[in-house]
XYZ file of C-alpha atoms in Angstrom:
630
model
C 13.319 -86.947 -14.007
C 11.018 -90.068 -13.735
C 7.593 -89.275 -12.020
C 7.182 -90.459 -8.276
C 4.366 -92.338 -7.993
C 4.154 -93.892 -4.312
C 3.971 -90.055 -2.794
C 7.335 -90.340 -1.685
C 8.134 -87.485 1.163
C 11.293 -85.514 0.283
C 10.994 -83.649 3.887
C 13.641 -83.792 6.535
C 12.560 -85.693 9.532
C 13.270 -82.539 11.870
C 10.853 -80.650 9.924
C 7.821 -83.269 11.010
C 8.801 -84.468 14.239
C 8.195 -80.589 15.717
C 4.686 -81.407 15.208
C 4.474 -84.082 17.631
C 1.830 -83.834 20.642
C 1.423 -86.254 23.202
C -0.160 -86.863 26.261
C 2.840 -85.980 29.070
C 4.497 -84.623 25.739
C 6.458 -81.816 26.964
C 9.955 -83.372 26.722
C 8.973 -83.857 22.830
C 7.879 -80.318 22.528
C 10.783 -78.933 24.384
C 13.206 -79.061 21.418
C 15.973 -76.635 19.439
C 14.828 -75.213 16.563
C 15.060 -77.569 13.993
C 13.899 -75.965 10.841
C 16.792 -76.040 9.134
C 18.020 -79.211 10.548
C 18.446 -82.109 7.510
C 18.384 -85.805 7.349
C 22.530 -85.789 6.818
C 22.973 -84.406 10.391
C 20.093 -85.209 12.353
C 20.484 -89.136 13.243
C 23.366 -88.474 15.820
C 22.023 -89.222 19.516
C 19.239 -91.998 20.393
C 17.401 -88.842 21.592
C 17.191 -88.110 18.217
C 15.771 -91.277 16.761
C 13.541 -91.469 19.814
C 11.920 -88.054 18.332
C 11.902 -89.261 15.167
C 9.962 -92.340 16.316
C 7.365 -90.709 18.033
C 6.490 -88.907 14.744
C 4.976 -92.098 13.444
C 2.452 -92.319 15.934
C 0.718 -89.085 13.866
C 1.607 -89.693 11.042
C 0.112 -93.376 10.545
C -2.444 -93.723 13.343
C -5.456 -90.865 13.632
C -8.578 -89.315 11.974
C -6.009 -87.723 9.774
C -3.265 -90.142 8.698
C -4.945 -91.910 5.590
C -6.640 -94.941 6.965
C -9.692 -95.220 5.277
C -12.361 -96.624 7.405
C -14.042 -99.774 6.396
C -17.305 -99.597 8.423
C -18.150 -96.735 6.595
C -17.091 -97.997 3.245
C -21.167 -98.245 2.417
C -21.008 -102.054 2.208
C -21.742 -103.137 5.523
C -24.423 -106.160 6.459
C -24.836 -104.649 10.086
C -25.534 -100.616 9.559
C -27.896 -99.049 7.039
C -24.825 -97.954 4.569
C -25.938 -97.933 1.174
C -23.746 -99.540 -1.836
C -22.648 -102.354 -4.266
C -19.181 -102.337 -3.736
C -16.588 -100.078 -5.616
C -17.305 -100.827 -9.964
C -15.251 -98.150 -11.282
C -11.031 -97.697 -11.187
C -9.778 -94.739 -9.089
C -7.174 -92.564 -10.764
C -5.622 -92.722 -6.925
C -6.552 -94.076 -3.534
C -5.773 -92.315 -0.411
C -4.782 -95.962 1.203
C -2.609 -96.700 -1.471
C -0.627 -93.009 -1.674
C -1.058 -92.404 2.109
C 1.021 -95.691 3.290
C 3.256 -95.987 0.393
C 4.468 -92.383 2.087
C 4.364 -92.908 5.137
C 7.176 -95.859 4.716
C 9.930 -93.802 3.918
C 10.336 -92.337 7.648
C 10.279 -95.954 9.419
C 12.380 -97.162 6.692
C 14.652 -94.099 6.628
C 15.495 -94.852 10.611
C 15.939 -97.860 10.635
C 18.822 -97.368 8.029
C 20.232 -94.931 10.094
C 20.268 -96.933 12.970
C 22.853 -99.188 11.052
C 25.002 -96.216 10.759
C 24.474 -95.071 14.755
C 27.863 -95.240 16.360
C 26.675 -95.569 19.897
C 25.343 -98.440 21.847
C 22.951 -99.584 19.447
C 20.987 -101.360 22.700
C 20.238 -96.857 23.414
C 17.880 -96.941 19.995
C 16.738 -100.474 19.788
C 13.577 -99.045 20.982
C 12.841 -96.571 18.281
C 14.241 -98.920 15.979
C 11.522 -101.523 16.834
C 8.725 -98.611 16.325
C 9.758 -98.324 13.142
C 9.477 -101.994 12.396
C 6.646 -101.362 13.742
C 4.715 -99.170 11.988
C 6.519 -100.567 8.781
C 4.458 -103.670 9.523
C 1.331 -101.685 10.090
C 1.537 -100.056 6.428
C 2.299 -102.869 4.654
C -0.711 -104.774 6.202
C -3.276 -101.687 5.147
C -2.103 -101.618 1.964
C -2.537 -105.680 1.941
C -5.908 -105.530 3.134
C -6.917 -102.896 0.388
C -5.450 -104.558 -2.758
C -3.890 -107.776 -2.498
C -0.271 -108.269 -3.100
C 1.785 -104.899 -3.406
C 5.411 -103.797 -3.708
C 7.379 -104.107 -0.745
C 9.386 -101.627 0.243
C 12.106 -101.901 3.203
C 14.264 -98.918 2.397
C 13.796 -95.061 1.535
C 13.504 -94.544 -2.073
C 14.357 -91.921 -4.216
C 12.935 -91.250 -7.596
C 14.960 -93.436 -9.839
C 14.790 -96.327 -7.038
C 14.265 -99.944 -8.799
C 11.102 -100.009 -6.264
C 8.706 -97.739 -8.144
C 8.997 -99.479 -11.808
C 8.900 -103.510 -10.262
C 5.977 -105.993 -10.331
C 3.915 -106.797 -6.958
C 5.045 -108.871 -4.519
C 2.226 -111.329 -3.754
C 0.118 -111.567 -0.985
C 2.379 -114.349 1.101
C 5.720 -112.340 0.448
C 4.158 -109.438 2.074
C 2.436 -111.505 5.051
C 5.894 -113.141 5.564
C 7.499 -109.165 5.355
C 4.920 -108.569 7.932
C 5.295 -110.801 10.765
C 8.914 -111.026 10.263
C 8.941 -107.052 11.210
C 6.854 -107.086 13.938
C 9.030 -110.073 15.354
C 11.915 -107.584 15.582
C 9.214 -105.190 17.402
C 8.182 -107.713 19.402
C 11.556 -108.369 20.765
C 12.822 -104.695 21.342
C 9.985 -102.623 22.163
C 9.118 -102.214 26.344
C 6.969 -104.439 28.161
C 2.858 -102.275 28.530
C 3.741 -102.252 32.428
C 6.974 -100.477 32.465
C 5.749 -97.821 30.330
C 4.922 -94.897 32.860
C 1.240 -93.580 32.936
C 2.428 -90.158 31.349
C 3.598 -92.443 27.766
C 0.516 -94.222 28.135
C -0.372 -94.857 24.233
C 3.145 -95.818 22.894
C 3.777 -99.003 21.858
C 4.556 -102.006 23.631
C 5.730 -105.911 23.203
C 2.268 -106.600 24.176
C 0.901 -104.169 21.722
C 3.230 -106.174 18.838
C 1.721 -109.115 19.731
C -1.797 -107.755 19.743
C -1.295 -107.020 16.160
C 0.389 -110.220 14.920
C -1.760 -111.920 16.368
C -4.374 -109.707 14.038
C -2.906 -110.621 10.754
C -1.831 -113.952 11.522
C -5.678 -114.709 12.020
C -6.538 -112.728 8.836
C -4.447 -114.622 6.557
C -4.905 -117.681 8.239
C -8.919 -117.470 7.301
C -8.275 -115.656 4.397
C -6.453 -118.381 2.301
C -8.306 -121.329 4.631
C -12.170 -119.684 3.028
C -11.037 -117.104 0.142
C -7.554 -119.082 -0.992
C -5.687 -118.044 -4.742
C -8.959 -116.992 -5.839
C -8.238 -113.059 -5.687
C -4.392 -113.692 -6.452
C -3.942 -113.340 -10.025
C -1.769 -115.324 -12.231
C 1.369 -112.726 -11.358
C 1.590 -112.230 -15.260
C -1.887 -110.824 -17.041
C -3.814 -109.865 -13.915
C -3.039 -109.652 -10.055
C 0.202 -110.320 -7.738
C 0.416 -114.473 -8.277
C 0.753 -117.184 -5.744
C 4.270 -117.426 -5.099
C 5.281 -118.082 -1.260
C 8.158 -117.904 0.584
C 10.260 -121.312 1.141
C 9.255 -120.872 5.233
C 5.628 -119.474 4.545
C 3.873 -120.817 7.462
C 0.429 -123.385 6.861
C -2.832 -122.251 7.687
C -2.616 -123.713 11.073
C 0.541 -122.354 11.886
C -0.801 -119.203 11.103
C -4.221 -120.027 13.511
C -1.209 -121.475 16.020
C 0.666 -117.833 15.591
C -2.579 -116.123 16.332
C -3.375 -118.275 19.309
C -0.008 -118.077 20.651
C 0.149 -114.383 20.417
C -3.334 -113.789 21.873
C -2.473 -115.896 24.957
C 0.879 -114.197 26.055
C -0.527 -110.947 26.036
C -3.456 -112.517 28.066
C -1.079 -113.734 30.229
C 1.075 -110.913 30.572
C -1.415 -108.871 32.960
C -0.740 -105.885 31.143
C -4.876 -104.924 30.384
C -8.617 -105.717 31.218
C -11.775 -104.721 29.908
C -13.741 -101.665 30.709
C -16.021 -102.797 33.200
C -17.664 -100.237 35.259
C -21.233 -102.072 36.051
C -21.698 -100.691 39.441
C -21.414 -97.082 37.992
C -23.032 -97.169 34.786
C -25.027 -100.417 34.289
C -26.757 -100.490 31.645
C -24.632 -98.276 29.889
C -21.476 -99.174 30.754
C -19.353 -99.416 27.526
C -21.326 -96.167 26.428
C -18.033 -94.397 28.731
C -15.527 -96.537 27.578
C -15.884 -94.816 24.119
C -16.087 -91.018 24.803
C -13.814 -90.807 27.970
C -11.997 -87.731 28.334
C -11.513 -86.065 32.009
C -13.734 -86.545 34.995
C -16.252 -84.482 34.146
C -17.306 -86.874 30.835
C -19.172 -89.241 32.969
C -21.118 -89.403 35.770
C -18.618 -91.296 37.596
C -15.339 -89.149 37.153
C -13.477 -91.693 35.578
C -10.591 -90.656 33.508
C -8.436 -92.282 30.358
C -6.366 -93.526 33.384
C -9.031 -95.584 34.494
C -9.150 -97.471 31.001
C -6.945 -100.174 30.596
C -8.399 -101.847 27.793
C -6.751 -99.956 24.771
C -3.773 -101.667 23.690
C -3.236 -99.431 20.340
C -4.756 -96.006 19.950
C -4.451 -92.407 19.235
C -3.992 -90.700 21.741
C -5.834 -87.206 21.855
C -5.451 -84.062 24.588
C -8.469 -81.040 24.591
C -5.182 -78.830 25.106
C -2.612 -80.454 22.778
C -4.287 -82.465 19.914
C -8.463 -82.646 19.302
C -10.013 -84.892 17.153
C -11.259 -81.944 15.145
C -13.747 -84.387 13.420
C -17.041 -83.601 14.645
C -17.311 -87.096 15.330
C -20.468 -86.644 17.992
C -22.327 -85.794 14.696
C -21.004 -87.267 12.003
C -19.884 -90.873 12.945
C -22.225 -92.470 15.209
C -22.833 -95.399 13.879
C -26.263 -96.703 13.208
C -27.596 -100.501 13.448
C -29.582 -102.472 11.262
C -32.278 -104.783 11.992
C -29.919 -107.509 11.375
C -27.618 -106.010 14.025
C -30.325 -105.177 16.269
C -31.330 -109.471 16.185
C -27.690 -110.248 16.866
C -27.511 -109.061 20.148
C -27.745 -111.882 22.539
C -30.338 -111.684 25.390
C -29.424 -111.816 28.895
C -29.614 -115.626 29.195
C -26.902 -115.738 26.617
C -29.277 -116.615 23.630
C -30.398 -115.106 20.524
C -33.575 -113.384 20.653
C -34.986 -116.243 18.016
C -34.239 -118.934 20.745
C -34.069 -116.311 24.269
C -37.307 -117.015 26.682
C -36.634 -113.642 27.755
C -36.854 -111.749 24.777
C -40.189 -109.010 24.822
C -40.606 -109.071 21.113
C -41.033 -106.006 19.107
C -44.946 -105.018 20.112
C -43.740 -101.777 21.732
C -40.892 -99.542 20.809
C -38.772 -100.129 23.548
C -39.638 -104.055 24.120
C -36.681 -104.974 22.185
C -34.269 -103.442 24.515
C -35.336 -105.268 27.556
C -33.111 -108.350 28.910
C -30.656 -107.506 26.594
C -26.591 -107.718 25.778
C -25.476 -104.409 27.704
C -23.667 -103.815 24.283
C -26.905 -102.981 22.560
C -28.346 -101.008 25.980
C -25.559 -98.934 25.538
C -24.498 -98.326 22.417
C -27.808 -98.003 20.894
C -30.771 -95.738 22.229
C -33.922 -96.976 24.061
C -37.212 -95.245 22.279
C -38.663 -92.368 24.380
C -36.070 -92.387 27.225
C -33.966 -89.674 28.673
C -30.502 -89.174 27.632
C -27.833 -86.282 27.887
C -27.427 -84.518 24.473
C -24.368 -82.588 23.452
C -23.310 -78.608 23.903
C -20.707 -75.939 24.867
C -22.134 -74.556 27.580
C -24.700 -74.703 30.559
C -26.932 -72.379 28.596
C -26.551 -74.571 25.786
C -26.644 -77.957 26.010
C -24.820 -81.214 27.186
C -24.691 -83.192 30.228
C -25.354 -81.857 33.927
C -24.341 -84.934 36.154
C -25.884 -85.086 39.236
C -28.665 -83.501 37.799
C -32.504 -84.994 37.746
C -33.738 -84.196 34.280
C -36.824 -82.671 35.841
C -34.141 -80.196 37.304
C -32.318 -78.979 34.119
C -34.076 -77.271 31.922
C -36.335 -77.731 28.443
C -32.630 -77.450 27.224
C -31.270 -80.687 28.946
C -34.562 -82.894 28.257
C -32.778 -85.363 25.473
C -35.397 -87.923 25.376
C -34.641 -89.591 22.019
C -37.809 -90.210 20.070
C -37.214 -92.048 16.866
C -38.217 -90.256 13.681
C -39.113 -92.803 10.732
C -39.479 -90.428 8.280
C -36.500 -89.818 6.257
C -34.007 -92.558 5.765
C -31.484 -90.979 3.705
C -30.595 -88.689 6.877
C -28.740 -91.160 8.537
C -30.183 -91.381 12.520
C -33.578 -90.643 11.270
C -34.844 -94.019 10.507
C -35.581 -96.220 13.535
C -32.190 -96.357 15.797
C -29.501 -94.049 16.893
C -26.241 -95.403 17.538
C -24.103 -93.778 20.060
C -20.413 -95.471 20.088
C -18.010 -92.606 19.715
C -20.336 -89.844 20.621
C -20.284 -87.338 23.308
C -22.626 -85.624 26.150
C -19.748 -83.831 27.826
C -21.351 -80.160 27.962
C -17.875 -78.568 27.642
C -17.221 -79.982 24.249
C -17.991 -77.769 21.019
C -18.261 -79.169 17.815
C -14.923 -80.696 16.671
C -13.739 -80.306 20.311
C -14.203 -84.159 21.241
C -10.973 -85.236 22.525
C -11.328 -89.134 23.934
C -8.986 -91.896 22.429
C -9.681 -93.405 19.734
C -8.932 -97.202 19.753
C -6.912 -99.471 17.019
C -7.223 -103.097 18.838
C -8.563 -102.909 22.121
C -7.703 -106.218 24.471
C -11.179 -107.593 24.144
C -10.502 -108.277 20.278
C -7.261 -110.112 21.701
C -10.177 -112.397 23.841
C -12.158 -112.937 20.198
C -8.684 -113.324 18.477
C -7.904 -116.229 20.891
C -11.613 -117.994 20.919
C -11.403 -118.014 16.860
C -8.418 -119.047 16.198
C -8.886 -121.907 18.514
C -12.378 -123.349 17.031
C -10.711 -122.858 13.657
C -7.601 -125.258 14.827
C -10.448 -127.616 16.770
C -12.286 -128.374 13.778
C -15.332 -125.949 14.946
C -15.098 -127.531 18.311
C -13.903 -125.269 21.499
C -13.802 -126.599 25.284
C -16.478 -124.551 27.838
C -12.302 -123.320 29.563
C -10.970 -121.727 26.517
C -14.429 -120.151 26.428
C -14.278 -119.112 29.905
C -10.646 -117.274 29.385
C -11.457 -115.770 26.107
C -15.119 -114.667 25.106
C -16.858 -115.271 28.167
C -15.092 -112.561 30.255
C -16.456 -109.833 27.340
C -20.207 -111.597 27.994
C -19.837 -111.274 31.257
C -19.212 -107.362 31.570
C -22.166 -107.220 28.733
C -24.342 -108.922 31.747
C -25.131 -111.598 28.961
C -24.579 -115.096 30.343
C -21.848 -117.542 29.474
C -21.175 -119.289 26.158
C -20.929 -123.119 26.527
C -21.520 -126.284 24.584
C -24.200 -127.126 26.464
C -25.934 -123.690 25.945
C -26.014 -123.800 22.439
C -26.834 -127.893 22.059
C -29.981 -127.917 21.577
C -30.416 -125.405 18.618
C -29.595 -126.916 15.297
C -28.721 -123.691 13.590
C -26.381 -122.396 16.562
C -22.467 -123.863 16.154
C -19.871 -122.728 18.137
C -17.992 -120.770 14.975
C -21.263 -118.965 14.270
C -21.300 -117.673 18.146
C -17.824 -116.537 17.831
C -18.493 -114.802 14.554
C -21.378 -113.218 16.273
C -19.374 -111.983 19.340
C -16.200 -110.387 17.069
C -19.931 -108.548 14.962
C -21.160 -107.204 17.852
C -18.291 -106.449 20.197
C -16.490 -104.156 17.491
C -19.443 -102.792 15.438
C -18.111 -99.922 14.066
C -14.242 -99.976 15.240
C -13.196 -100.877 10.963
C -13.789 -104.267 11.289
C -16.696 -106.058 9.706
C -15.744 -105.458 6.182
C -12.966 -107.249 6.382
C -14.284 -110.066 8.457
C -16.685 -110.795 6.236
C -13.996 -110.835 3.141
C -11.730 -113.003 4.883
C -14.275 -115.492 5.619
C -14.989 -115.997 1.868
C -18.871 -114.871 2.961
C -19.425 -110.988 1.902
C -21.013 -111.194 -1.168
C -24.116 -113.571 0.578
C -23.792 -111.433 3.593
C -24.158 -108.094 1.379
C -26.521 -108.940 -0.873
C -29.569 -109.159 1.204
C -32.109 -106.013 1.697
C -31.279 -103.732 4.656
C -34.016 -103.113 6.772
C -34.786 -101.398 9.942
C -37.464 -100.839 12.288
C -40.664 -103.331 12.811
C -43.392 -101.205 12.222
C -46.384 -103.154 10.594
C -48.757 -104.352 13.724
C -46.931 -102.368 16.566
C -46.819 -99.417 18.723
C -44.454 -97.622 15.792
C -47.660 -97.942 13.652
C -49.562 -95.692 15.081
C -47.719 -93.674 17.554
C -47.949 -89.734 18.341
C -44.150 -88.361 18.402
C -44.213 -86.464 22.183
C -42.254 -83.520 21.309
C -44.554 -82.803 18.512
C -48.483 -84.089 19.105
C -49.918 -82.793 15.939
C -47.297 -85.425 13.971
C -46.907 -88.961 14.442
C -43.049 -91.081 14.724
C -43.700 -92.834 11.057
C -44.541 -91.200 7.771
C -45.102 -94.279 5.615
C -44.462 -91.965 2.373
C -40.775 -91.530 3.296
C -40.219 -95.022 2.982
C -40.601 -95.657 -1.208
C -39.442 -99.232 -0.433
C -42.164 -99.945 2.201
C -42.309 -102.958 4.581
C -41.059 -106.317 4.543
C -43.963 -108.532 3.262
C -42.499 -112.200 4.226
C -39.890 -113.597 5.951
C -36.237 -112.584 4.663
C -33.180 -114.399 4.867
C -30.535 -112.207 5.854
C -27.318 -113.864 6.500
C -25.552 -117.349 5.949
C -25.560 -118.296 8.785
C -28.939 -119.774 10.347
C -28.177 -118.887 13.884
C -29.022 -114.924 13.116
C -33.031 -114.679 13.053
C -34.624 -113.793 9.433
C -36.474 -110.766 9.372
C -40.210 -111.400 10.019
C -42.576 -109.250 8.138
C -43.073 -105.288 9.152
C -39.967 -104.046 8.932
C -38.821 -100.766 7.367
C -36.747 -101.596 3.845
C -34.058 -99.353 3.688
C -32.471 -100.855 0.576
C -33.635 -103.689 -1.535
C -31.615 -106.772 -2.324
C -31.422 -105.858 -6.143
C -29.527 -102.778 -5.286
C -26.977 -104.664 -3.637
C -24.587 -106.431 -6.371
C -21.417 -107.370 -4.704
C -19.022 -110.100 -6.299
C -15.671 -111.834 -5.271
C -14.018 -108.959 -7.575
C -14.569 -106.424 -4.879
C -12.821 -108.575 -2.231
C -9.911 -106.569 -3.516
C -10.173 -102.821 -4.791
C -8.152 -101.936 -7.886
C -5.151 -100.022 -8.229
C -5.598 -96.592 -9.167
C -4.841 -95.978 -13.111
C -2.211 -93.383 -12.479
C 0.146 -95.804 -10.424
C -0.571 -98.090 -13.612
C 0.383 -95.636 -15.694
C 3.072 -94.457 -14.565
C 4.491 -97.947 -13.834
C 3.080 -100.694 -15.779
C 4.503 -103.329 -13.723
C 1.860 -103.277 -11.625
C -0.688 -105.821 -12.740
C -4.122 -104.812 -12.338
C -6.490 -107.117 -9.559
C -8.511 -109.518 -11.315
C -12.012 -109.254 -12.349
C -11.002 -104.806 -12.779
């Protein structure tokens, strides 16, 4: 028997659908026993197609779905993650095996739909979901490896696709876009999906994802080109393009048009509860559960911003990943200075920026995306815990009345750069302060695509089509909506005109960095813009210490110790101004910043734009040519 190198699942659909859980899911769980039902007899009714399609959400979305987080790859420039890019060829890869394994079910549903005896309109929605997730899996593979074998049927151990060559990235993109067209045509509109089933895919969700794909590939082709393709003979997947493959400008136009269609649908809106939460408005978007999870008593029903998401539930489906303690995203010095000031300008040009002399001065007059998602030194915040006695927020109770267990004053601990959070800044995106949640009990939904990204995609595609120019009107219907809810002045042509180092393209890219930080976008953005090797080559720094309050401050929780312990930082502090970006509009790092990783440790090259295919896969199929440089 031949080996199967795509991790093909040989189990029947009915075996797996019985574990699917979803908010408002009693209809899904109230099924007759399916343990002995086989594929041959399963796809007979529209309800069976729907149940099978529901499984894809759990298989392809979620923390247990096998999609590796690019923001945790150790290659970021805006987070103190260390790394040099992958340097060895692994034997296997979870993204490869996971996504090829997941492709079997949607392909099988599409095949069974062709054999369905009933009215095709009865199963059109389920088939559309299958087409969407087939596109989703192929895009995951594309971002990781470039061109890969396209799989559009359920495979057996002797299927020719298992032993054939790779398709080019252009063929993969063409297949993805074609599949999404089917999904867009037959998925329901978001406004027609009942509240009890929110989280299911809509035609607007497919449009938003198509916009992401089109923008990704348009920028990759513009800024990276064929550099990573290989010749398809000795290395890589080659550069073959289908006859009707779109041009770069056509891809940008597709991204803009699909984004605009979502914007005009009225189906989504930005989370904006500044009146209730003030400068912590955005924090509660990313840890929203029921009314007890926030001081305003809002629930998931109040969130109209998530377009593609994993729906979790405390009773039916907890995240079970201990995110609060392990996934907090900590910003670097670079990101802290990328956040804007309330006048809409970056720190090096703003008249309202208060500098770095005091531990909390840089937090004043700043973007709510900073004040919401990064803890300010010496400020009291609720922590987390599992009971009234053990910790957690007591909304409506003053800290002074809550007892010592609830006095969670954030004190930076500049003592241990290897401990993640103890390096000057503490990120709190995707963390909870809910007093009812124990370790691994978080159950807030996780976004894969938010409405904010749609607005960013529209703006970026527009400025690319405009050769670097964009009108104030286009900014107002896109990025300026995000800036308004972030308490930042609008971006206009007049605002940045006096500053020769600021460009519209650069400012739109800045918006993506600060808005989507920690949401698995940055690493892929740097690569598709063709600037990853430049941006990832600089030293990583954090808090300014020399000449600031940090240098001698006493720890208020431990009066016998200072906050800053110099011996904990082997690289010391910066002694000269250091460039941190190829874009001059980002502030340079001045002397006195703590160094977490020196530039000499960060060696990233064009070869790292694509990961190598696992050696086991090539051993099983010699037709799979390795990516260039590996």
